[in-house]
Structure formats: C-alpha cells, structure tokens
PDB file of C-alpha atoms in Angstrom:
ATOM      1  CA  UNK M   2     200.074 -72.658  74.296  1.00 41.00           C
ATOM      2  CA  UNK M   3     197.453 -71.500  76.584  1.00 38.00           C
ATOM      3  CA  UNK M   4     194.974 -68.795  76.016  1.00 38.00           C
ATOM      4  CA  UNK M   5     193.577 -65.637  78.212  1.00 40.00           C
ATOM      5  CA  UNK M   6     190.492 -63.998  77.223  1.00 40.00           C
ATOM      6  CA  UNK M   7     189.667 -60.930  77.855  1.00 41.00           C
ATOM      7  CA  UNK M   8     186.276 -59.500  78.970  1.00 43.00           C
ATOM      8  CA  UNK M   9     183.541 -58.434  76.168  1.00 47.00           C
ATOM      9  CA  UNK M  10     181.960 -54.899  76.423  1.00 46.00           C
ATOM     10  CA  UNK M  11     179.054 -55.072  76.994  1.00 47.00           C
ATOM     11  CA  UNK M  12     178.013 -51.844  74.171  1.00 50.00           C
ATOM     12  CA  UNK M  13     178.250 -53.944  71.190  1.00 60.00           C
ATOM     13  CA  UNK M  14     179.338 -52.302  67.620  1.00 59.00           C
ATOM     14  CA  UNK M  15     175.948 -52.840  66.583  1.00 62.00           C
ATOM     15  CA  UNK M  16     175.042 -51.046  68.824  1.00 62.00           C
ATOM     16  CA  UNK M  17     177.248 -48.271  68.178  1.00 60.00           C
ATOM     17  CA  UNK M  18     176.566 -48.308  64.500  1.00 61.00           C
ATOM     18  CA  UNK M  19     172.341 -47.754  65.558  1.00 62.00           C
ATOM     19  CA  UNK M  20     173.834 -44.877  67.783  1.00 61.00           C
ATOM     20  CA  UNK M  21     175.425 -43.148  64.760  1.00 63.00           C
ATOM     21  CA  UNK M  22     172.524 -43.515  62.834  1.00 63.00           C
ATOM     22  CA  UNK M  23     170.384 -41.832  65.305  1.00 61.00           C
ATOM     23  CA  UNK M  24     172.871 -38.826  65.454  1.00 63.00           C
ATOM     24  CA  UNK M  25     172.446 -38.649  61.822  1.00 62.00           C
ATOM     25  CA  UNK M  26     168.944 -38.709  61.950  1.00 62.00           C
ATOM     26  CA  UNK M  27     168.979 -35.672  64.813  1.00 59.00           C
ATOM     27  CA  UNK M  28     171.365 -34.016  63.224  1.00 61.00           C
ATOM     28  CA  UNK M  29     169.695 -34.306  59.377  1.00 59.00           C
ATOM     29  CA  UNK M  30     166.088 -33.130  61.600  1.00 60.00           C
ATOM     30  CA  UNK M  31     168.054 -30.682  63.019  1.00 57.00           C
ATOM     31  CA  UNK M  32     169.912 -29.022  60.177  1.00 57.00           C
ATOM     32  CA  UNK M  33     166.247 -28.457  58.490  1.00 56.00           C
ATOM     33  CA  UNK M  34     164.691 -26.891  60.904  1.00 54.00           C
ATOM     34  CA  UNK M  35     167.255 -24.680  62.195  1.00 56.00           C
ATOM     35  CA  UNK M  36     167.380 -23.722  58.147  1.00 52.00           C
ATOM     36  CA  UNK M  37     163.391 -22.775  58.250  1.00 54.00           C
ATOM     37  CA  UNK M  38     163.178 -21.620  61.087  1.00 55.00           C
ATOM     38  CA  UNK M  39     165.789 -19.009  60.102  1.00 53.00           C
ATOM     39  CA  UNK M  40     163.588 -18.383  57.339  1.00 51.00           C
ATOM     40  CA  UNK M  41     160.517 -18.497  58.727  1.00 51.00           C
ATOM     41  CA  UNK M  42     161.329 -16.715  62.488  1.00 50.00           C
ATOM     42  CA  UNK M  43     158.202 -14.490  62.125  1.00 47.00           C
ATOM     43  CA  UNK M  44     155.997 -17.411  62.266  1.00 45.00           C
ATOM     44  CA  UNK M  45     156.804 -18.303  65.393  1.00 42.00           C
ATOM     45  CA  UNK M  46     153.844 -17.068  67.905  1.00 44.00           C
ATOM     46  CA  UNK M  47     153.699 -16.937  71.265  1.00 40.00           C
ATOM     47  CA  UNK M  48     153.985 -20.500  73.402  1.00 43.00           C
ATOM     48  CA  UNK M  49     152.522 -22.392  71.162  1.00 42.00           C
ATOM     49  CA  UNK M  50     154.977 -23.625  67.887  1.00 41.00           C
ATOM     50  CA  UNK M  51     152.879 -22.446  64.534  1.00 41.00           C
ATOM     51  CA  UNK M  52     155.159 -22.419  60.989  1.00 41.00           C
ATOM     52  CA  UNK M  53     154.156 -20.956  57.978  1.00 45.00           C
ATOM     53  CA  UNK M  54     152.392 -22.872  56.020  1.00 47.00           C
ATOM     54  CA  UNK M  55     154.760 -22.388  52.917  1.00 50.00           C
ATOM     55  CA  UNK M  56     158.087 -23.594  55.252  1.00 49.00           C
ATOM     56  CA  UNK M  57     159.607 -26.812  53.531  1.00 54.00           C
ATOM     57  CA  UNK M  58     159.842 -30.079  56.010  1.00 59.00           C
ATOM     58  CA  UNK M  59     161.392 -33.475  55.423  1.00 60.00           C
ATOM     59  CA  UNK M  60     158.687 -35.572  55.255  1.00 65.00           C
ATOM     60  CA  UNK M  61     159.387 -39.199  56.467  1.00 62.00           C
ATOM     61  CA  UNK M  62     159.493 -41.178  53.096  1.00 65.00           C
ATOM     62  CA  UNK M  63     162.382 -38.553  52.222  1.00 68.00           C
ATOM     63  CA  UNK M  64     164.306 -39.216  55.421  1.00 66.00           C
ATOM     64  CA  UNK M  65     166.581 -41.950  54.097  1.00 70.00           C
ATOM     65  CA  UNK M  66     167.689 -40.209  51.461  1.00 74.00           C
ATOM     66  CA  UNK M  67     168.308 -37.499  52.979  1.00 72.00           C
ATOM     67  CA  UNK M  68     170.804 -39.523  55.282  1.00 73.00           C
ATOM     68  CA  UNK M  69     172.455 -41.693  52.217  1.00 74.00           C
ATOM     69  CA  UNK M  70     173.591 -38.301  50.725  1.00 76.00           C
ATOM     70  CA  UNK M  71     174.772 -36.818  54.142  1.00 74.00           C
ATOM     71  CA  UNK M  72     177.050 -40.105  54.756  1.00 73.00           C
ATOM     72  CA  UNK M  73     177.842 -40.187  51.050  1.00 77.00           C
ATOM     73  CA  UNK M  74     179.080 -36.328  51.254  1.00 77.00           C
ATOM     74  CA  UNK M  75     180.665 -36.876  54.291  1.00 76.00           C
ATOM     75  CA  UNK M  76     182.611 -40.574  54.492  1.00 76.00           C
ATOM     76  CA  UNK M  77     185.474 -39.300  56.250  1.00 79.00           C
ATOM     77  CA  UNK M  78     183.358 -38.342  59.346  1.00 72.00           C
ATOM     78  CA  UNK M  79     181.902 -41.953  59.523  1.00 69.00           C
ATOM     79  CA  UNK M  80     185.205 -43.513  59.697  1.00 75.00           C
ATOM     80  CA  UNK M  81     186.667 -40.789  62.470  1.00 76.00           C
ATOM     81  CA  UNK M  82     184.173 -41.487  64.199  1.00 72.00           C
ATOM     82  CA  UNK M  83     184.641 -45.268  64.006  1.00 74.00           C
ATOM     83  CA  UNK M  84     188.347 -45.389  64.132  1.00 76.00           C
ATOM     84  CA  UNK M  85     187.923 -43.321  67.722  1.00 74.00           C
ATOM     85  CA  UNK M  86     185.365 -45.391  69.147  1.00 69.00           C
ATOM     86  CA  UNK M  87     187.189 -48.843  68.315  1.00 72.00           C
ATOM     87  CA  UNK M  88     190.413 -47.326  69.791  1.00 70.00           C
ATOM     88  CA  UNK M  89     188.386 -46.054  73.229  1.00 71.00           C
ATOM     89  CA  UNK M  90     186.804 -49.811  73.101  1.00 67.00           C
ATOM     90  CA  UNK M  91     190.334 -51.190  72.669  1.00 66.00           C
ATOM     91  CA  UNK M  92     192.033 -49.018  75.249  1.00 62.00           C
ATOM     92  CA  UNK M  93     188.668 -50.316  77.940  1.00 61.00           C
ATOM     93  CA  UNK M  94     189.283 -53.426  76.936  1.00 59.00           C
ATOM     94  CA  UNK M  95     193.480 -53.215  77.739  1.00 58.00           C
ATOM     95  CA  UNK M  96     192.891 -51.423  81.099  1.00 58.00           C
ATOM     96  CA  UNK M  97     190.143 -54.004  82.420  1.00 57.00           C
ATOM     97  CA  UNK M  98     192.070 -57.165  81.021  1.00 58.00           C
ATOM     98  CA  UNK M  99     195.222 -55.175  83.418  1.00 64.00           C
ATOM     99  CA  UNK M 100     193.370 -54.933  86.191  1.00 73.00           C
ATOM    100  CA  UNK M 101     191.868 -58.491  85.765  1.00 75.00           C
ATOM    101  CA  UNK M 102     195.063 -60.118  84.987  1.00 79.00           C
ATOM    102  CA  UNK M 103     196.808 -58.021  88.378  1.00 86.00           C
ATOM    103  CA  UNK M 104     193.941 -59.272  90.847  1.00 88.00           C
ATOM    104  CA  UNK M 105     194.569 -62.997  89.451  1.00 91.00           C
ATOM    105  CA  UNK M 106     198.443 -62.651  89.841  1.00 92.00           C
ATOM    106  CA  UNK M 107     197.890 -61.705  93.448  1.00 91.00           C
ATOM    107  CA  UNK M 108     195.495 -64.107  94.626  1.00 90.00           C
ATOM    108  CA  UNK M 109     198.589 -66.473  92.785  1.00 93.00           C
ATOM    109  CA  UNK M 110     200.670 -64.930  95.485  1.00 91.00           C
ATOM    110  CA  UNK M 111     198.713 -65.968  97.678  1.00 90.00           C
ATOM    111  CA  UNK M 112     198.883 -69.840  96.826  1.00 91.00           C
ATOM    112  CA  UNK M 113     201.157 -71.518  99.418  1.00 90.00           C
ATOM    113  CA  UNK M 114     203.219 -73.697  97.352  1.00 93.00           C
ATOM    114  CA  UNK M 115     205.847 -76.271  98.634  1.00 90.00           C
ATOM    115  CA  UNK M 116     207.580 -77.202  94.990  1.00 96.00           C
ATOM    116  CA  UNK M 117     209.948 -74.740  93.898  1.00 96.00           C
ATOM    117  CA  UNK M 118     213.782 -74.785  92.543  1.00 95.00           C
ATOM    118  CA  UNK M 119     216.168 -72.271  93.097  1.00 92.00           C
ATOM    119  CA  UNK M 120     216.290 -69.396  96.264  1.00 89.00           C
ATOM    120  CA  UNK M 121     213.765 -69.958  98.704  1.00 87.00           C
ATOM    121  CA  UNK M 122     213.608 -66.475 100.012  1.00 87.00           C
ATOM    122  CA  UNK M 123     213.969 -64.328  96.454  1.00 91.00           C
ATOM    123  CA  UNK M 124     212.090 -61.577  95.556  1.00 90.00           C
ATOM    124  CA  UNK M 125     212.367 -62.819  91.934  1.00 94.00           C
ATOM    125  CA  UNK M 126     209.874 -65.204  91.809  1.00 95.00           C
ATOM    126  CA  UNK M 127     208.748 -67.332  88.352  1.00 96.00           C
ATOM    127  CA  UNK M 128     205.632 -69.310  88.263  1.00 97.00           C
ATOM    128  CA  UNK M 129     205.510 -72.392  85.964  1.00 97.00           C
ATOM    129  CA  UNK M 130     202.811 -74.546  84.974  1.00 97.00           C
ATOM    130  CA  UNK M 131     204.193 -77.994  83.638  1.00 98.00           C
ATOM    131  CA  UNK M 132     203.482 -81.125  81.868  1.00 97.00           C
ATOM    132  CA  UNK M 133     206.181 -83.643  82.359  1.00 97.00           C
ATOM    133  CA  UNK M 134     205.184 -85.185  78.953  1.00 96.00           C
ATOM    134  CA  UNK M 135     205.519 -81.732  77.455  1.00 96.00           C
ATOM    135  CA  UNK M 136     208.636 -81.566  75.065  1.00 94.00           C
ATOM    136  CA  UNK M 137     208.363 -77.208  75.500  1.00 96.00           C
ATOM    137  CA  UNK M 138     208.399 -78.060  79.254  1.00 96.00           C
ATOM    138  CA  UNK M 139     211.297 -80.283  79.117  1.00 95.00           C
ATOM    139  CA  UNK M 140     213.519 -77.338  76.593  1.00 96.00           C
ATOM    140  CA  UNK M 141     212.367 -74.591  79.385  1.00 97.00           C
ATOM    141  CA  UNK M 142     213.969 -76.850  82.420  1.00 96.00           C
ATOM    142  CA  UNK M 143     217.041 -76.541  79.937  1.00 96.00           C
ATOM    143  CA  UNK M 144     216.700 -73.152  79.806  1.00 96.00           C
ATOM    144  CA  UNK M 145     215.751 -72.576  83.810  1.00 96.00           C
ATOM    145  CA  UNK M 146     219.085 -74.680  84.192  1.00 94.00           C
ATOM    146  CA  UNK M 147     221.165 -71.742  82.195  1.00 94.00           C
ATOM    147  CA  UNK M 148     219.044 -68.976  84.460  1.00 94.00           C
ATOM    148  CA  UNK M 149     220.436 -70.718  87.399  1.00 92.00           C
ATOM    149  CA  UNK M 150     224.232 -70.706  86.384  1.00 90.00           C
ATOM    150  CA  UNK M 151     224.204 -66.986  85.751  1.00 86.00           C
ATOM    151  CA  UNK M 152     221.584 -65.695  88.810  1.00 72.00           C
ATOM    152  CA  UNK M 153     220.764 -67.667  91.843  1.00 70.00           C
ATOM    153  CA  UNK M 154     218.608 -65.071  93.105  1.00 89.00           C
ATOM    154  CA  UNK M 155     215.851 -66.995  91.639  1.00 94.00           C
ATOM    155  CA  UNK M 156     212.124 -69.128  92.675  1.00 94.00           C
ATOM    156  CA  UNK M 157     210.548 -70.882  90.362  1.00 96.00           C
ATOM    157  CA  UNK M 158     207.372 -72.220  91.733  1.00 96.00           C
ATOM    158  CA  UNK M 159     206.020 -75.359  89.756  1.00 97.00           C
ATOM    159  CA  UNK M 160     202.526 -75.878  89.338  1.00 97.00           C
ATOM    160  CA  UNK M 161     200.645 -78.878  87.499  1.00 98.00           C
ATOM    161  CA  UNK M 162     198.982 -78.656  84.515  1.00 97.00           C
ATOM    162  CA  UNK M 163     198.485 -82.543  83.510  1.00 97.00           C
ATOM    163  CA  UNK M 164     197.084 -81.970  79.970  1.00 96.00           C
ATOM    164  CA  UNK M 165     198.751 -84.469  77.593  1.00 95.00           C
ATOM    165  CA  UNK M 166     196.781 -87.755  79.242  1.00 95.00           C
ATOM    166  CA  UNK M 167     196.762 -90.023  81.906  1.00 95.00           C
ATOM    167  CA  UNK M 168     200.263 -90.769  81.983  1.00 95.00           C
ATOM    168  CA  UNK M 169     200.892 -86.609  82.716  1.00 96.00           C
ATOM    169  CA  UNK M 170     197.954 -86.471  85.683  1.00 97.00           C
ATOM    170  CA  UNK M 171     200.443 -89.958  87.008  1.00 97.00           C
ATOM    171  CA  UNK M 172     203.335 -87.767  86.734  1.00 97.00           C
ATOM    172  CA  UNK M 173     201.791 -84.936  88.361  1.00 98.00           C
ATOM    173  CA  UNK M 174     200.835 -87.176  90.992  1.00 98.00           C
ATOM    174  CA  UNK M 175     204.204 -88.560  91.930  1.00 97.00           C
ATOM    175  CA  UNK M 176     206.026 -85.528  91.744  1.00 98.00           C
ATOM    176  CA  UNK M 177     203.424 -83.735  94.642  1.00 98.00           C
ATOM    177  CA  UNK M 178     203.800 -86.993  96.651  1.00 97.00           C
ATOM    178  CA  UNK M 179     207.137 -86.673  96.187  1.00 97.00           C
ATOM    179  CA  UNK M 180     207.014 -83.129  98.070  1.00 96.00           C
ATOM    180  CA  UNK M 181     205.613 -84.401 100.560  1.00 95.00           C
ATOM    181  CA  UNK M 182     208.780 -86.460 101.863  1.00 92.00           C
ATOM    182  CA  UNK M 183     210.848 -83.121 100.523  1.00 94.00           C
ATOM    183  CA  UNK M 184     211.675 -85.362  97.316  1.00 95.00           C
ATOM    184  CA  UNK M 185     210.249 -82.717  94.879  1.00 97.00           C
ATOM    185  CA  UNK M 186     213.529 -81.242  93.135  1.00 95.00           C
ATOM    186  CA  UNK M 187     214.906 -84.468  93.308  1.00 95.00           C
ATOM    187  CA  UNK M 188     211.943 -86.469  90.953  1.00 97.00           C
ATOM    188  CA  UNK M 189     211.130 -83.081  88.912  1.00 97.00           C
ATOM    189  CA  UNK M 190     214.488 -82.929  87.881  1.00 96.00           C
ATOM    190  CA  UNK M 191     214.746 -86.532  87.175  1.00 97.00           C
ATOM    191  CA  UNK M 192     211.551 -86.382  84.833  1.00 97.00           C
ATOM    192  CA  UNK M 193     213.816 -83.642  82.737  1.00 96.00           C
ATOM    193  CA  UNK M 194     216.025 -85.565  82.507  1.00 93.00           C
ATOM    194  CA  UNK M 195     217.911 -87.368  79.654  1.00 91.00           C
ATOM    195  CA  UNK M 196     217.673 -90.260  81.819  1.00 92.00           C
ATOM    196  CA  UNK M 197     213.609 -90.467  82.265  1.00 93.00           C
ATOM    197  CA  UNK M 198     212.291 -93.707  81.328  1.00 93.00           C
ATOM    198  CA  UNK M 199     208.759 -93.467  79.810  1.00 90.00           C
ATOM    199  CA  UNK M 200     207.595 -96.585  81.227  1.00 93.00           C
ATOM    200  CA  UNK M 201     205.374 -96.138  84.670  1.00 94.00           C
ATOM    201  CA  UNK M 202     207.402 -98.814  86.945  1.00 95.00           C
ATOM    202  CA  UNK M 203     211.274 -98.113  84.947  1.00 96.00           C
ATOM    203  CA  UNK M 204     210.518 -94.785  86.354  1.00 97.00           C
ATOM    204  CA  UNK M 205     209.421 -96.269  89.962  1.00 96.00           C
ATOM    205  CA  UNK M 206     213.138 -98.739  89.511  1.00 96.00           C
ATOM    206  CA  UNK M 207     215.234 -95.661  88.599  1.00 96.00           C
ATOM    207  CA  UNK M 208     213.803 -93.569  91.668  1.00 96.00           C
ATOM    208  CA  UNK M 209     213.966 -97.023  93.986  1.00 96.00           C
ATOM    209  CA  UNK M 210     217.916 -96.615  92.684  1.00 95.00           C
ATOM    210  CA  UNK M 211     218.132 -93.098  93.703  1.00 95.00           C
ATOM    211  CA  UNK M 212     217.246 -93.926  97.490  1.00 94.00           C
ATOM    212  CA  UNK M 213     213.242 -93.287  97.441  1.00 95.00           C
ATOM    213  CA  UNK M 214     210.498 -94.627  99.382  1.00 95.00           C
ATOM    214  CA  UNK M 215     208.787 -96.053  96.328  1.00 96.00           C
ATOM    215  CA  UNK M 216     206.179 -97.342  98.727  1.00 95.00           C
ATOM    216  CA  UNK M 217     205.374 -94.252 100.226  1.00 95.00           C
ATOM    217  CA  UNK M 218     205.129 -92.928  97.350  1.00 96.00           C
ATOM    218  CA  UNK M 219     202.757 -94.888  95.600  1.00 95.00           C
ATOM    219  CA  UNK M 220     200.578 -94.404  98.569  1.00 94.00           C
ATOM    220  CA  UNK M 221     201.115 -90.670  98.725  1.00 95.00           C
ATOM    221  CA  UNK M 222     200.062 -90.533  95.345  1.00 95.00           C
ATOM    222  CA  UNK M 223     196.426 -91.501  95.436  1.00 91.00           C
ATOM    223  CA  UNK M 224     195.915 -89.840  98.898  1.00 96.00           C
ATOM    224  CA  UNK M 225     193.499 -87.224  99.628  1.00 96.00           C
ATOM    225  CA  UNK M 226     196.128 -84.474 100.410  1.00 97.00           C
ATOM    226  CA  UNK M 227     197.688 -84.990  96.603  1.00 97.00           C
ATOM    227  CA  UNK M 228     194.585 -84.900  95.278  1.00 96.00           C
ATOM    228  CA  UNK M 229     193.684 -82.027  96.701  1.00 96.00           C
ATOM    229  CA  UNK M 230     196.773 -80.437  96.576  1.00 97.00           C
ATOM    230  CA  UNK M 231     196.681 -81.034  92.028  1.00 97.00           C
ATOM    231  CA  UNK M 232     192.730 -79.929  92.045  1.00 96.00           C
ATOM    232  CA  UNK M 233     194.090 -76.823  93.331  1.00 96.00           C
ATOM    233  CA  UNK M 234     196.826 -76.207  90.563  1.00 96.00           C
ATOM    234  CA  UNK M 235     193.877 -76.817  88.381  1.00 96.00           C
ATOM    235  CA  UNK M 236     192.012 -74.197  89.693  1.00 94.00           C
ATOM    236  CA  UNK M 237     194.901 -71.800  89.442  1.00 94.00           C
ATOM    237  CA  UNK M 238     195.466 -72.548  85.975  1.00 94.00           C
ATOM    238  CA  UNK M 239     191.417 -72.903  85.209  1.00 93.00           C
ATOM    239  CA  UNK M 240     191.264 -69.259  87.027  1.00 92.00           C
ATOM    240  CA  UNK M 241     194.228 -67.829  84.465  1.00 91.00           C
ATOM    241  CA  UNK M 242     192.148 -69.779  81.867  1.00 91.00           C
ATOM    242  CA  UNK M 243     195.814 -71.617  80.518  1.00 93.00           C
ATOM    243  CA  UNK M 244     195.021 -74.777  77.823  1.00 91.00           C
ATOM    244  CA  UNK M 245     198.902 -75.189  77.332  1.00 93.00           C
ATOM    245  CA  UNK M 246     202.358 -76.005  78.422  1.00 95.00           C
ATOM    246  CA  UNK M 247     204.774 -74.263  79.477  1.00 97.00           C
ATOM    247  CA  UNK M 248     202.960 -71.742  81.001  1.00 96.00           C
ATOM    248  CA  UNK M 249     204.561 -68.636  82.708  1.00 97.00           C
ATOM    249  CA  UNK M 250     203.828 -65.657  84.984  1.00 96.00           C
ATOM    250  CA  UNK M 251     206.609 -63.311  85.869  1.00 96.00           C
ATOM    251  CA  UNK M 252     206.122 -60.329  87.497  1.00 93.00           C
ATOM    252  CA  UNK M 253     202.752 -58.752  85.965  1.00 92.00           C
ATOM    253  CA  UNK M 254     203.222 -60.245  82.892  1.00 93.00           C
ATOM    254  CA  UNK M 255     201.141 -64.009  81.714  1.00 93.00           C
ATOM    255  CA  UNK M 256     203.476 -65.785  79.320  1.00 94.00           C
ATOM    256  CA  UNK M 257     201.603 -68.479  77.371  1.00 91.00           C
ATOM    257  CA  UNK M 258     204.140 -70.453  75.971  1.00 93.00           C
ATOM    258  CA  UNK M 259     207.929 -71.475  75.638  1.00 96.00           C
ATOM    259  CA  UNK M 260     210.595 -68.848  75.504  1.00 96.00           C
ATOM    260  CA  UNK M 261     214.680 -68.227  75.034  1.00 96.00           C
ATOM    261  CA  UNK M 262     217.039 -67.239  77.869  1.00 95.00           C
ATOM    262  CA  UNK M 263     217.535 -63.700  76.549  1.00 95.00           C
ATOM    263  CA  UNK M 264     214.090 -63.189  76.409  1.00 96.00           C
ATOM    264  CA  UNK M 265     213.394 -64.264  80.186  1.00 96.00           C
ATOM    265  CA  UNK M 266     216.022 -62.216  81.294  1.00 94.00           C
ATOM    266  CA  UNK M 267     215.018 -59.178  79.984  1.00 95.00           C
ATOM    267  CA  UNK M 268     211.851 -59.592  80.978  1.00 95.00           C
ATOM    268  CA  UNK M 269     213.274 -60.506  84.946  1.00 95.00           C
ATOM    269  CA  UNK M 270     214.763 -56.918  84.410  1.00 93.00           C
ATOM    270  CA  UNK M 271     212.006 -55.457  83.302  1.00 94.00           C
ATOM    271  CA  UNK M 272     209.808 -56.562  85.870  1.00 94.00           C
ATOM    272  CA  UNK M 273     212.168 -56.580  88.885  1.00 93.00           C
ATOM    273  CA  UNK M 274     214.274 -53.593  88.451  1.00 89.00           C
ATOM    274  CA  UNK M 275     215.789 -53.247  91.949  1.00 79.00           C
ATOM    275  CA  UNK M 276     216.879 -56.949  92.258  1.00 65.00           C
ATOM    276  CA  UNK M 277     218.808 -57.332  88.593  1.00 59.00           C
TER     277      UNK M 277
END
C-alpha cells in the first residue's frame, strides 16, 4: 500500500494555543480597564494618562487567576474557537495537498512511456505502478483483463516499482528490455500469468518457447538505457512518495492500493465524463 504525505503547516497548534492565551490575556487587561475607566473618566487629564488613585487594577500575581476563571466561565468559547481553527488548518491542508498532488500528476503526463496495454491513442488513460512478485498486482491484471472486455477505450501505462527484492528489480529489468524489441505486452502478460515459472532461467526457457531473443534480452537488461529507463520509474514513484503495490493514478485521483472492477469504473466515470 503506498503512502502520500501531505505538507505540515508551518503555524503549529502550539502555537495557536500561546495565541489564544494572549487574546485572553488582552482581552482580561482589557475588560478591566475599560470597567475603570468608565468609572474613573474624570481622572483622565489632558495628554498625559493619570487614574485615580482609588481605581482597582489587576496586579500581575492576580493575572492567572483571573484567566482560569474566564476559561472556566466560558469553555464553550475555547472549543469554538478550536474546532474552527482545526477545520481552517484541515481545509489548508486539503487545498495544498490538491494542488500538490495536480502539479505531480502533470509532470506524470509528461513522462514518455513506451509500456502500455490497451488503446494507444485514448483519452482514458490509467497509470500503474507494479511488482511482478506482487500477488495485489497479479489480482489487478485480472481485473484490467475484465476492464478490457467491456471498454477498449482504455491505456494503462505500466511503471516499475521493484519493491519485493532482487528477484522483482530482475523482473523489472526484463520486462523494459523487453520493450525495447516491442516485446513488452507480450512478457508482462506472461509474468501474470498462471503459467509464470518463479525460477529466473524456466522463465528465460518459457519466453525462448514463445519466439524471444533471450540473448538480446539478457543483454538489454543490464544496459545503460534500462537502467536508466527503471531509475526513472523510481523517481516517479519516489516523487508521488508510493512504498506499495499496486499503485494507481486515474484522472486526479492517487489510488494507493488494490481495487474491484466496479470501483474502477466508477471512478473512470467520474473522472472522464465525456469519454464513458
């Protein structure tokens, strides 16, 4: 399951909490001398500020008292006043994680990517990032499978995210190198397969019987274009800050984890409107 974080504020509750305090403390300095000076208005001479000598102050050692009965008479104020900042805080915190998340989708867009199933030209485009030693990966192909046979107006771009050892970054490896000779559907599919082997070189004999290149493509794999090519799907899923498999973007919306058909059709509606 992979994670996105959002960004801290940087006005802390603590700090908030000091802020309120300070109100208090104007407002409790304020409330007593707006009451003596109401009482004592003839004092008052000239420019320069002269009380009476017999007007009643707070003196400092009384000031937290003062305060402790003002909160204690008035509780519900305290937690207004709370319960509307952390919904402001909350409702910063939704709009920059938004605009965050929309910026990262469209540098996504950006990404030229070679390995994709389904319509080439569709405006219905699904990004996946995969682990073809992840089980939730495996049940999604299923499910991507089912998308197909009702909609063909459908890309889903694949992008690696080798988490689950050295066998997945192997995988990873083979199935880019296997792009590169326009063998990518072919070995992605095969890897989702009932048929996969989980033996390294059963997996080289089974695509060897399915007409491949198997020496090109053990050289393609440790070459500097597929390295390059997986260091930038790492990257991309480094920059969406994903730690798990499957991992989906559709439309605007970062899906961290497997889901049902239903589900990703109504969210392909919900995001694509004028294509359903």
């Amino acid at each position: 399951m992979g994670l996105y974080t959002k960004k801290r504020s940087s006005f802390s509750f603590k700090n908030f909490l000091f802020f309120i305090f300070l109100m208090l403390f104007v407002y409790v300095i304020y409330y007593y001398y707006s009451l003596n000076s109401n009482e004592n208005n003839d004092s008052f001479q000239s420019d320069d500020i002269l009380f009476d000598q017999s007007a009643k102050f707070i003196r400092v050692d009384e000031l937290k008292g003062f305060i402790e009965k003002f909160i204690s008479e008035n509780p519900e104020l305290i937690l207004e006043t709370v319960r509307n900042y952390q919904l402001k805080q909350s409702d910063i915190e939704k709009s920059e994680s938004e605009n965050q998340n929309k910026e990262l989708i469209n540098q996504l867009k950006l990404f030229q990517n070679d390995m994709f199933l389904g319509y080439n030209n569709s405006n219905k485009t699904i990004y996946e990032f995969v682990d073809y030693n992840c089980g939730y990966c495996q049940k999604f192909h299923d499910v991507l499978i089912e998308l197909f046979n009702k909609d063909l107006d459908v890309r889903v771009e694949i992008l690696q995210l080798p988490i689950l050892g050295k066998s997945s970054i192997d995988l990873s490896k083979m199935v880019i190198a296997a792009s590169l000779s326009g063998d990518f559907e072919k070995v992605h599919n095969y890897l989702y397969s009932s048929k996969k082997r989980n033996d390294i070189a059963e997996i080289f004999a089974d695509l060897f019987l399915m007409d491949m290149d198997i020496k090109l493509l053990k050289e393609n794999m440790n070459s500097p274009e597929v390295i390059s090519i997986l260091n930038s799907h790492k990257e991309l899923s480094d920059m969406f800050k994903f730690n798990g498999t499957p991992a989906l973007i559709i439309g605007s919306q970062i899906i961290p984890g497997y889901i049902e058909l239903s589900k990703l059709l109504e969210i392909l509606l919900e995001e694509f409107p004028d294509n359903a």
